[in-house]
PDB file of C-alpha atoms in Angstrom:
ATOM      1  CA  MET A   1    -127.155 -38.360 138.233  1.00  0.00           C
ATOM      2  CA  PHE A   2    -128.398 -34.777 137.424  1.00  0.00           C
ATOM      3  CA  THR A   3    -130.277 -33.964 134.345  1.00  0.00           C
ATOM      4  CA  ILE A   4    -129.371 -30.852 132.265  1.00  0.00           C
ATOM      5  CA  LEU A   5    -131.816 -29.507 129.929  1.00  0.00           C
ATOM      6  CA  VAL A   6    -129.908 -27.632 127.314  1.00  0.00           C
ATOM      7  CA  ILE A   7    -132.227 -24.935 125.368  1.00  0.00           C
ATOM      8  CA  ASP A   8    -130.530 -23.721 122.393  1.00  0.00           C
ATOM      9  CA  ASP A   9    -131.387 -23.711 118.610  1.00  0.00           C
ATOM     10  CA  ASP A  10    -127.637 -24.277 117.576  1.00  0.00           C
ATOM     11  CA  ASN A  11    -127.391 -27.902 116.851  1.00  0.00           C
ATOM     12  CA  ASP A  12    -123.646 -27.948 116.875  1.00  0.00           C
ATOM     13  CA  LEU A  13    -123.662 -26.334 120.329  1.00  0.00           C
ATOM     14  CA  ARG A  14    -126.179 -28.572 121.860  1.00  0.00           C
ATOM     15  CA  ASN A  15    -124.359 -31.764 120.535  1.00  0.00           C
ATOM     16  CA  GLY A  16    -120.980 -30.425 121.909  1.00  0.00           C
ATOM     17  CA  LEU A  17    -122.474 -29.786 125.362  1.00  0.00           C
ATOM     18  CA  GLU A  18    -124.139 -33.112 125.360  1.00  0.00           C
ATOM     19  CA  PHE A  19    -120.766 -34.912 124.558  1.00  0.00           C
ATOM     20  CA  ASP A  20    -118.863 -32.975 127.032  1.00  0.00           C
ATOM     21  CA  LEU A  21    -121.243 -32.858 130.131  1.00  0.00           C
ATOM     22  CA  THR A  22    -122.267 -36.553 129.615  1.00  0.00           C
ATOM     23  CA  ALA A  23    -118.569 -37.477 129.895  1.00  0.00           C
ATOM     24  CA  GLU A  24    -118.627 -35.434 133.279  1.00  0.00           C
ATOM     25  CA  GLY A  25    -121.504 -37.848 134.542  1.00  0.00           C
ATOM     26  CA  TYR A  26    -124.709 -35.700 133.645  1.00  0.00           C
ATOM     27  CA  ASN A  27    -127.520 -36.665 131.789  1.00  0.00           C
ATOM     28  CA  ILE A  28    -128.482 -34.344 128.947  1.00  0.00           C
ATOM     29  CA  ILE A  29    -131.647 -33.525 127.410  1.00  0.00           C
ATOM     30  CA  CYS A  30    -132.139 -31.016 124.690  1.00  0.00           C
ATOM     31  CA  ALA A  31    -134.586 -28.663 123.196  1.00  0.00           C
ATOM     32  CA  GLU A  32    -134.228 -26.299 120.196  1.00  0.00           C
ATOM     33  CA  ASN A  33    -137.315 -24.040 121.234  1.00  0.00           C
ATOM     34  CA  GLY A  34    -139.266 -22.853 124.156  1.00  0.00           C
ATOM     35  CA  ARG A  35    -142.304 -25.019 123.406  1.00  0.00           C
ATOM     36  CA  THR A  36    -140.039 -28.153 123.405  1.00  0.00           C
ATOM     37  CA  ALA A  37    -138.380 -27.128 126.524  1.00  0.00           C
ATOM     38  CA  LEU A  38    -141.528 -26.651 128.506  1.00  0.00           C
ATOM     39  CA  ASP A  39    -142.553 -30.082 127.334  1.00  0.00           C
ATOM     40  CA  ARG A  40    -139.301 -31.513 128.741  1.00  0.00           C
ATOM     41  CA  ILE A  41    -138.845 -29.390 131.883  1.00  0.00           C
ATOM     42  CA  GLU A  42    -140.346 -31.937 134.295  1.00  0.00           C
ATOM     43  CA  SER A  43    -137.401 -34.401 133.689  1.00  0.00           C
ATOM     44  CA  ALA A  44    -134.643 -31.663 134.491  1.00  0.00           C
ATOM     45  CA  ASP A  45    -132.588 -30.684 137.468  1.00  0.00           C
ATOM     46  CA  ILE A  46    -130.865 -27.617 136.013  1.00  0.00           C
ATOM     47  CA  VAL A  47    -131.337 -25.710 132.795  1.00  0.00           C
ATOM     48  CA  LEU A  48    -128.667 -24.167 130.368  1.00  0.00           C
ATOM     49  CA  LEU A  49    -130.760 -21.510 128.415  1.00  0.00           C
ATOM     50  CA  ASP A  50    -129.945 -19.287 125.309  1.00  0.00           C
ATOM     51  CA  VAL A  51    -131.679 -15.762 125.101  1.00  0.00           C
ATOM     52  CA  ASN A  52    -132.415 -15.910 121.357  1.00  0.00           C
ATOM     53  CA  LEU A  53    -134.790 -18.643 120.340  1.00  0.00           C
ATOM     54  CA  PRO A  54    -136.926 -18.993 117.293  1.00  0.00           C
ATOM     55  CA  ASP A  55    -140.394 -19.230 119.190  1.00  0.00           C
ATOM     56  CA  THR A  56    -139.703 -17.037 122.050  1.00  0.00           C
ATOM     57  CA  GLU A  57    -137.072 -15.009 124.000  1.00  0.00           C
ATOM     58  CA  GLY A  58    -135.113 -16.587 126.727  1.00  0.00           C
ATOM     59  CA  PHE A  59    -135.788 -13.964 129.344  1.00  0.00           C
ATOM     60  CA  GLN A  60    -139.670 -14.776 128.947  1.00  0.00           C
ATOM     61  CA  LEU A  61    -138.912 -18.507 128.889  1.00  0.00           C
ATOM     62  CA  CYS A  62    -136.908 -18.297 132.008  1.00  0.00           C
ATOM     63  CA  ARG A  63    -140.102 -16.887 133.844  1.00  0.00           C
ATOM     64  CA  GLU A  64    -142.120 -19.508 132.544  1.00  0.00           C
ATOM     65  CA  ILE A  65    -139.931 -22.118 133.788  1.00  0.00           C
ATOM     66  CA  LYS A  66    -139.440 -20.591 137.053  1.00  0.00           C
ATOM     67  CA  LYS A  67    -143.289 -20.354 137.391  1.00  0.00           C
ATOM     68  CA  SER A  68    -143.699 -24.140 136.640  1.00  0.00           C
ATOM     69  CA  LYS A  69    -140.737 -25.726 138.425  1.00  0.00           C
ATOM     70  CA  ASN A  70    -138.414 -23.947 140.950  1.00  0.00           C
ATOM     71  CA  ILE A  71    -135.161 -25.105 139.092  1.00  0.00           C
ATOM     72  CA  PRO A  72    -131.741 -23.574 138.511  1.00  0.00           C
ATOM     73  CA  VAL A  73    -131.466 -21.621 135.111  1.00  0.00           C
ATOM     74  CA  ILE A  74    -127.964 -20.633 133.763  1.00  0.00           C
ATOM     75  CA  PHE A  75    -128.100 -18.327 130.788  1.00  0.00           C
ATOM     76  CA  LEU A  76    -125.581 -19.350 128.015  1.00  0.00           C
ATOM     77  CA  THR A  77    -125.715 -16.704 125.337  1.00  0.00           C
ATOM     78  CA  CYS A  78    -124.125 -14.315 122.846  1.00  0.00           C
ATOM     79  CA  ARG A  79    -126.014 -11.292 124.549  1.00  0.00           C
ATOM     80  CA  ASP A  80    -123.223  -9.736 126.512  1.00  0.00           C
ATOM     81  CA  LEU A  81    -124.606  -6.010 127.067  1.00  0.00           C
ATOM     82  CA  GLU A  82    -124.931  -5.434 130.791  1.00  0.00           C
ATOM     83  CA  ALA A  83    -128.564  -4.683 130.399  1.00  0.00           C
ATOM     84  CA  ASP A  84    -129.063  -8.138 129.123  1.00  0.00           C
ATOM     85  CA  GLU A  85    -127.320  -9.726 132.154  1.00  0.00           C
ATOM     86  CA  LEU A  86    -129.306  -7.521 134.422  1.00  0.00           C
ATOM     87  CA  ASN A  87    -132.431  -8.650 132.694  1.00  0.00           C
ATOM     88  CA  GLY A  88    -131.360 -12.434 132.889  1.00  0.00           C
ATOM     89  CA  PHE A  89    -130.893 -12.137 136.745  1.00  0.00           C
ATOM     90  CA  GLY A  90    -134.015 -10.015 137.113  1.00  0.00           C
ATOM     91  CA  CYS A  91    -136.005 -12.843 135.631  1.00  0.00           C
ATOM     92  CA  GLY A  92    -134.869 -15.438 138.116  1.00  0.00           C
ATOM     93  CA  ALA A  93    -131.451 -16.740 136.435  1.00  0.00           C
ATOM     94  CA  ASP A  94    -128.954 -18.296 138.840  1.00  0.00           C
ATOM     95  CA  ASP A  95    -126.072 -17.271 136.522  1.00  0.00           C
ATOM     96  CA  TYR A  96    -125.411 -15.553 133.359  1.00  0.00           C
ATOM     97  CA  ILE A  97    -122.533 -16.711 130.973  1.00  0.00           C
ATOM     98  CA  THR A  98    -121.614 -15.340 127.551  1.00  0.00           C
ATOM     99  CA  LYS A  99    -120.493 -17.060 124.374  1.00  0.00           C
ATOM    100  CA  PRO A 100    -117.875 -17.957 123.714  1.00  0.00           C
ATOM    101  CA  PHE A 101    -117.320 -19.766 126.799  1.00  0.00           C
ATOM    102  CA  SER A 102    -114.571 -22.088 128.362  1.00  0.00           C
ATOM    103  CA  LEU A 103    -116.015 -25.572 129.037  1.00  0.00           C
ATOM    104  CA  PRO A 104    -114.004 -26.140 132.385  1.00  0.00           C
ATOM    105  CA  VAL A 105    -115.133 -22.943 133.551  1.00  0.00           C
ATOM    106  CA  LEU A 106    -118.932 -23.796 132.705  1.00  0.00           C
ATOM    107  CA  ARG A 107    -118.793 -27.112 134.328  1.00  0.00           C
ATOM    108  CA  LYS A 108    -117.407 -25.202 137.572  1.00  0.00           C
ATOM    109  CA  ARG A 109    -120.208 -22.842 137.419  1.00  0.00           C
ATOM    110  CA  ILE A 110    -122.993 -25.750 136.972  1.00  0.00           C
ATOM    111  CA  ALA A 111    -121.415 -27.445 140.123  1.00  0.00           C
ATOM    112  CA  ALA A 112    -121.539 -23.922 142.079  1.00  0.00           C
ATOM    113  CA  VAL A 113    -125.124 -23.475 141.021  1.00  0.00           C
ATOM    114  CA  LEU A 114    -126.135 -26.886 142.128  1.00  0.00           C
ATOM    115  CA  LYS A 115    -124.345 -26.415 145.460  1.00  0.00           C
ATOM    116  CA  ARG A 116    -126.181 -23.176 146.028  1.00  0.00           C
ATOM    117  CA  ASN A 117    -129.521 -25.086 145.694  1.00  0.00           C
ATOM    118  CA  GLY A 118    -128.782 -27.327 148.550  1.00  0.00           C
ATOM    119  CA  ILE A 119    -127.122 -30.201 146.614  1.00  0.00           C
ATOM    120  CA  LEU A 120    -123.329 -30.644 147.637  1.00  0.00           C
ATOM    121  CA  GLY A 121    -122.034 -33.113 144.970  1.00  0.00           C
ATOM    122  CA  ASP A 122    -124.043 -36.302 145.968  1.00  0.00           C
ATOM    123  CA  VAL A 123    -124.462 -34.923 149.554  1.00  0.00           C
ATOM    124  CA  TYR A 124    -127.615 -33.244 150.812  1.00  0.00           C
ATOM    125  CA  SER A 125    -126.649 -31.260 154.082  1.00  0.00           C
ATOM    126  CA  ASP A 126    -128.341 -28.629 156.237  1.00  0.00           C
ATOM    127  CA  ASP A 127    -128.068 -27.722 159.857  1.00  0.00           C
ATOM    128  CA  PHE A 128    -130.184 -30.931 160.861  1.00  0.00           C
ATOM    129  CA  LEU A 129    -130.162 -33.581 158.103  1.00  0.00           C
ATOM    130  CA  ILE A 130    -127.122 -35.079 156.198  1.00  0.00           C
ATOM    131  CA  VAL A 131    -127.649 -37.507 153.439  1.00  0.00           C
ATOM    132  CA  ASP A 132    -124.678 -38.824 151.586  1.00  0.00           C
ATOM    133  CA  PHE A 133    -126.341 -40.708 148.446  1.00  0.00           C
ATOM    134  CA  GLY A 134    -123.003 -41.885 147.302  1.00  0.00           C
ATOM    135  CA  ARG A 135    -121.966 -43.744 150.414  1.00  0.00           C
ATOM    136  CA  PHE A 136    -125.462 -44.694 151.492  1.00  0.00           C
ATOM    137  CA  THR A 137    -125.125 -42.882 154.949  1.00  0.00           C
ATOM    138  CA  ALA A 138    -127.273 -40.360 156.675  1.00  0.00           C
ATOM    139  CA  SER A 139    -127.785 -38.607 160.160  1.00  0.00           C
ATOM    140  CA  ALA A 140    -130.405 -36.415 161.504  1.00  0.00           C
ATOM    141  CA  GLY A 141    -129.800 -34.175 164.633  1.00  0.00           C
ATOM    142  CA  GLY A 142    -126.384 -35.880 165.024  1.00  0.00           C
ATOM    143  CA  LYS A 143    -127.762 -39.441 165.216  1.00  0.00           C
ATOM    144  CA  ASN A 144    -127.225 -42.039 162.589  1.00  0.00           C
ATOM    145  CA  ILE A 145    -130.236 -43.196 160.532  1.00  0.00           C
ATOM    146  CA  SER A 146    -130.611 -46.064 157.965  1.00  0.00           C
ATOM    147  CA  PHE A 147    -132.845 -46.045 154.755  1.00  0.00           C
ATOM    148  CA  THR A 148    -133.694 -48.877 152.452  1.00  0.00           C
ATOM    149  CA  PRO A 149    -132.508 -48.422 148.775  1.00  0.00           C
ATOM    150  CA  THR A 150    -136.024 -47.325 147.846  1.00  0.00           C
ATOM    151  CA  GLU A 151    -136.080 -44.761 150.433  1.00  0.00           C
ATOM    152  CA  TYR A 152    -132.719 -43.589 149.260  1.00  0.00           C
ATOM    153  CA  ASN A 153    -133.883 -43.237 145.788  1.00  0.00           C
ATOM    154  CA  LEU A 154    -137.294 -41.502 146.756  1.00  0.00           C
ATOM    155  CA  LEU A 155    -135.004 -39.082 148.808  1.00  0.00           C
ATOM    156  CA  ARG A 156    -132.909 -38.102 145.941  1.00  0.00           C
ATOM    157  CA  ILE A 157    -136.073 -37.359 143.910  1.00  0.00           C
ATOM    158  CA  PHE A 158    -137.233 -35.048 146.442  1.00  0.00           C
ATOM    159  CA  VAL A 159    -133.928 -33.391 147.100  1.00  0.00           C
ATOM    160  CA  ASN A 160    -133.214 -32.973 143.270  1.00  0.00           C
ATOM    161  CA  SER A 161    -136.896 -31.424 142.747  1.00  0.00           C
ATOM    162  CA  LYS A 162    -136.711 -28.944 145.844  1.00  0.00           C
ATOM    163  CA  GLY A 163    -139.516 -26.309 145.651  1.00  0.00           C
ATOM    164  CA  SER A 164    -141.460 -28.421 142.877  1.00  0.00           C
ATOM    165  CA  VAL A 165    -144.749 -30.268 143.415  1.00  0.00           C
ATOM    166  CA  LEU A 166    -144.284 -34.006 142.439  1.00  0.00           C
ATOM    167  CA  THR A 167    -147.282 -35.798 141.615  1.00  0.00           C
ATOM    168  CA  ARG A 168    -147.781 -39.409 142.744  1.00  0.00           C
ATOM    169  CA  GLN A 169    -147.438 -40.513 139.295  1.00  0.00           C
ATOM    170  CA  ILE A 170    -144.230 -38.745 138.411  1.00  0.00           C
ATOM    171  CA  LEU A 171    -142.776 -40.301 141.660  1.00  0.00           C
ATOM    172  CA  LEU A 172    -143.905 -43.719 140.607  1.00  0.00           C
ATOM    173  CA  GLU A 173    -142.496 -43.174 137.221  1.00  0.00           C
ATOM    174  CA  LYS A 174    -139.259 -42.166 138.604  1.00  0.00           C
ATOM    175  CA  LEU A 175    -138.802 -44.856 141.147  1.00  0.00           C
ATOM    176  CA  TRP A 176    -139.431 -47.522 138.421  1.00  0.00           C
ATOM    177  CA  ASP A 177    -135.978 -48.594 137.536  1.00  0.00           C
ATOM    178  CA  ASP A 178    -134.424 -50.557 134.404  1.00  0.00           C
ATOM    179  CA  LYS A 179    -134.730 -53.901 136.609  1.00  0.00           C
ATOM    180  CA  GLY A 180    -138.341 -53.772 136.591  1.00  0.00           C
ATOM    181  CA  ASN A 181    -138.696 -53.227 140.260  1.00  0.00           C
ATOM    182  CA  PHE A 182    -142.244 -52.481 140.904  1.00  0.00           C
ATOM    183  CA  VAL A 183    -143.474 -49.604 143.323  1.00  0.00           C
ATOM    184  CA  ASP A 184    -147.318 -49.266 143.622  1.00  0.00           C
ATOM    185  CA  GLU A 185    -149.391 -46.713 145.223  1.00  0.00           C
ATOM    186  CA  HIS A 186    -149.360 -48.395 148.555  1.00  0.00           C
ATOM    187  CA  THR A 187    -145.564 -48.861 148.672  1.00  0.00           C
ATOM    188  CA  LEU A 188    -145.001 -45.288 147.822  1.00  0.00           C
ATOM    189  CA  THR A 189    -147.264 -44.031 150.744  1.00  0.00           C
ATOM    190  CA  VAL A 190    -145.448 -46.476 153.073  1.00  0.00           C
ATOM    191  CA  ASN A 191    -141.877 -45.091 151.815  1.00  0.00           C
ATOM    192  CA  ILE A 192    -142.807 -41.586 152.216  1.00  0.00           C
ATOM    193  CA  ASN A 193    -144.250 -42.155 155.734  1.00  0.00           C
ATOM    194  CA  ARG A 194    -141.285 -44.099 156.898  1.00  0.00           C
ATOM    195  CA  ILE A 195    -138.803 -41.296 155.553  1.00  0.00           C
ATOM    196  CA  ARG A 196    -141.081 -38.734 157.378  1.00  0.00           C
ATOM    197  CA  GLY A 197    -140.658 -40.677 160.627  1.00  0.00           C
ATOM    198  CA  LYS A 198    -136.836 -40.888 160.148  1.00  0.00           C
ATOM    199  CA  ILE A 199    -136.163 -37.373 159.460  1.00  0.00           C
ATOM    200  CA  GLU A 200    -138.888 -35.170 160.818  1.00  0.00           C
ATOM    201  CA  ASP A 201    -139.863 -34.026 164.225  1.00  0.00           C
ATOM    202  CA  GLU A 202    -141.818 -31.029 165.606  1.00  0.00           C
ATOM    203  CA  SER A 203    -139.219 -28.522 164.658  1.00  0.00           C
ATOM    204  CA  HIS A 204    -137.808 -30.087 161.127  1.00  0.00           C
ATOM    205  CA  LYS A 205    -140.455 -30.618 158.217  1.00  0.00           C
ATOM    206  CA  TYR A 206    -139.157 -31.600 154.979  1.00  0.00           C
ATOM    207  CA  ILE A 207    -141.981 -33.293 152.852  1.00  0.00           C
ATOM    208  CA  LYS A 208    -145.243 -31.237 152.441  1.00  0.00           C
ATOM    209  CA  THR A 209    -148.459 -32.970 151.134  1.00  0.00           C
ATOM    210  CA  VAL A 210    -149.938 -30.795 148.539  1.00  0.00           C
ATOM    211  CA  TYR A 211    -153.546 -32.484 148.770  1.00  0.00           C
ATOM    212  CA  GLY A 212    -155.089 -33.663 145.735  1.00  0.00           C
ATOM    213  CA  ILE A 213    -151.822 -33.213 143.810  1.00  0.00           C
ATOM    214  CA  GLY A 214    -148.754 -34.707 145.331  1.00  0.00           C
ATOM    215  CA  TYR A 215    -145.602 -33.712 147.492  1.00  0.00           C
ATOM    216  CA  LEU A 216    -143.293 -30.716 147.732  1.00  0.00           C
ATOM    217  CA  TRP A 217    -139.744 -31.092 149.297  1.00  0.00           C
ATOM    218  CA  ASN A 218    -139.214 -27.712 151.278  1.00  0.00           C
ATOM    219  CA  GLY A 219    -135.993 -28.655 152.730  1.00  0.00           C
ATOM    220  CA  GLU A 220    -135.306 -28.037 156.462  1.00  0.00           C
ATOM    221  CA  ASN A 221    -137.998 -25.706 157.687  1.00  0.00           C
ATOM    222  CA  GLN A 222    -137.947 -24.689 161.233  1.00  0.00           C
TER     223      GLN A 222
END
């Protein structure tokens, strides 16, 4: 399930988007200003961002978000001048939608941005590795491979956080599920090493160790 962070000071709009997008299967978190948004960005997979915020301008916040986490950003704003749209893309936005907008179109645009960022629905696919998280199937270099449930969960976390450094603490928190299954430091290390052994070779590296901090999913890198 993807998490969308909605950043807008319009309470009615936030509530409406939360209702609609939750029905589509997304997890929604909200922020009414830039300060709160930056506190919650780590949990998000994609951002819907207004330009006019009470404590900052959305363009500047977009730059800060992109600097702290490589995450897709879609502007959702009443600022409809060409100069504003160019400014939005210039600060790193993946799409720019003006208000009023169509909810069905917004849903399509969100899905398109997720696909462009390497997530095809519930499938990760590049020219070497294919992982279908819905069917629990995977292949690397045309050969079928199998993962344990914990390995699938860990892979999904990495794929959904492409380009962002994940600390070991963040990974442990995300792996802890509502059934209380315990994953400790040793188990985390073992699972990461097993995943690497199954999907990586000399020409294909996916998980980079950032020494002293954590791990980074680079995607396929030849």
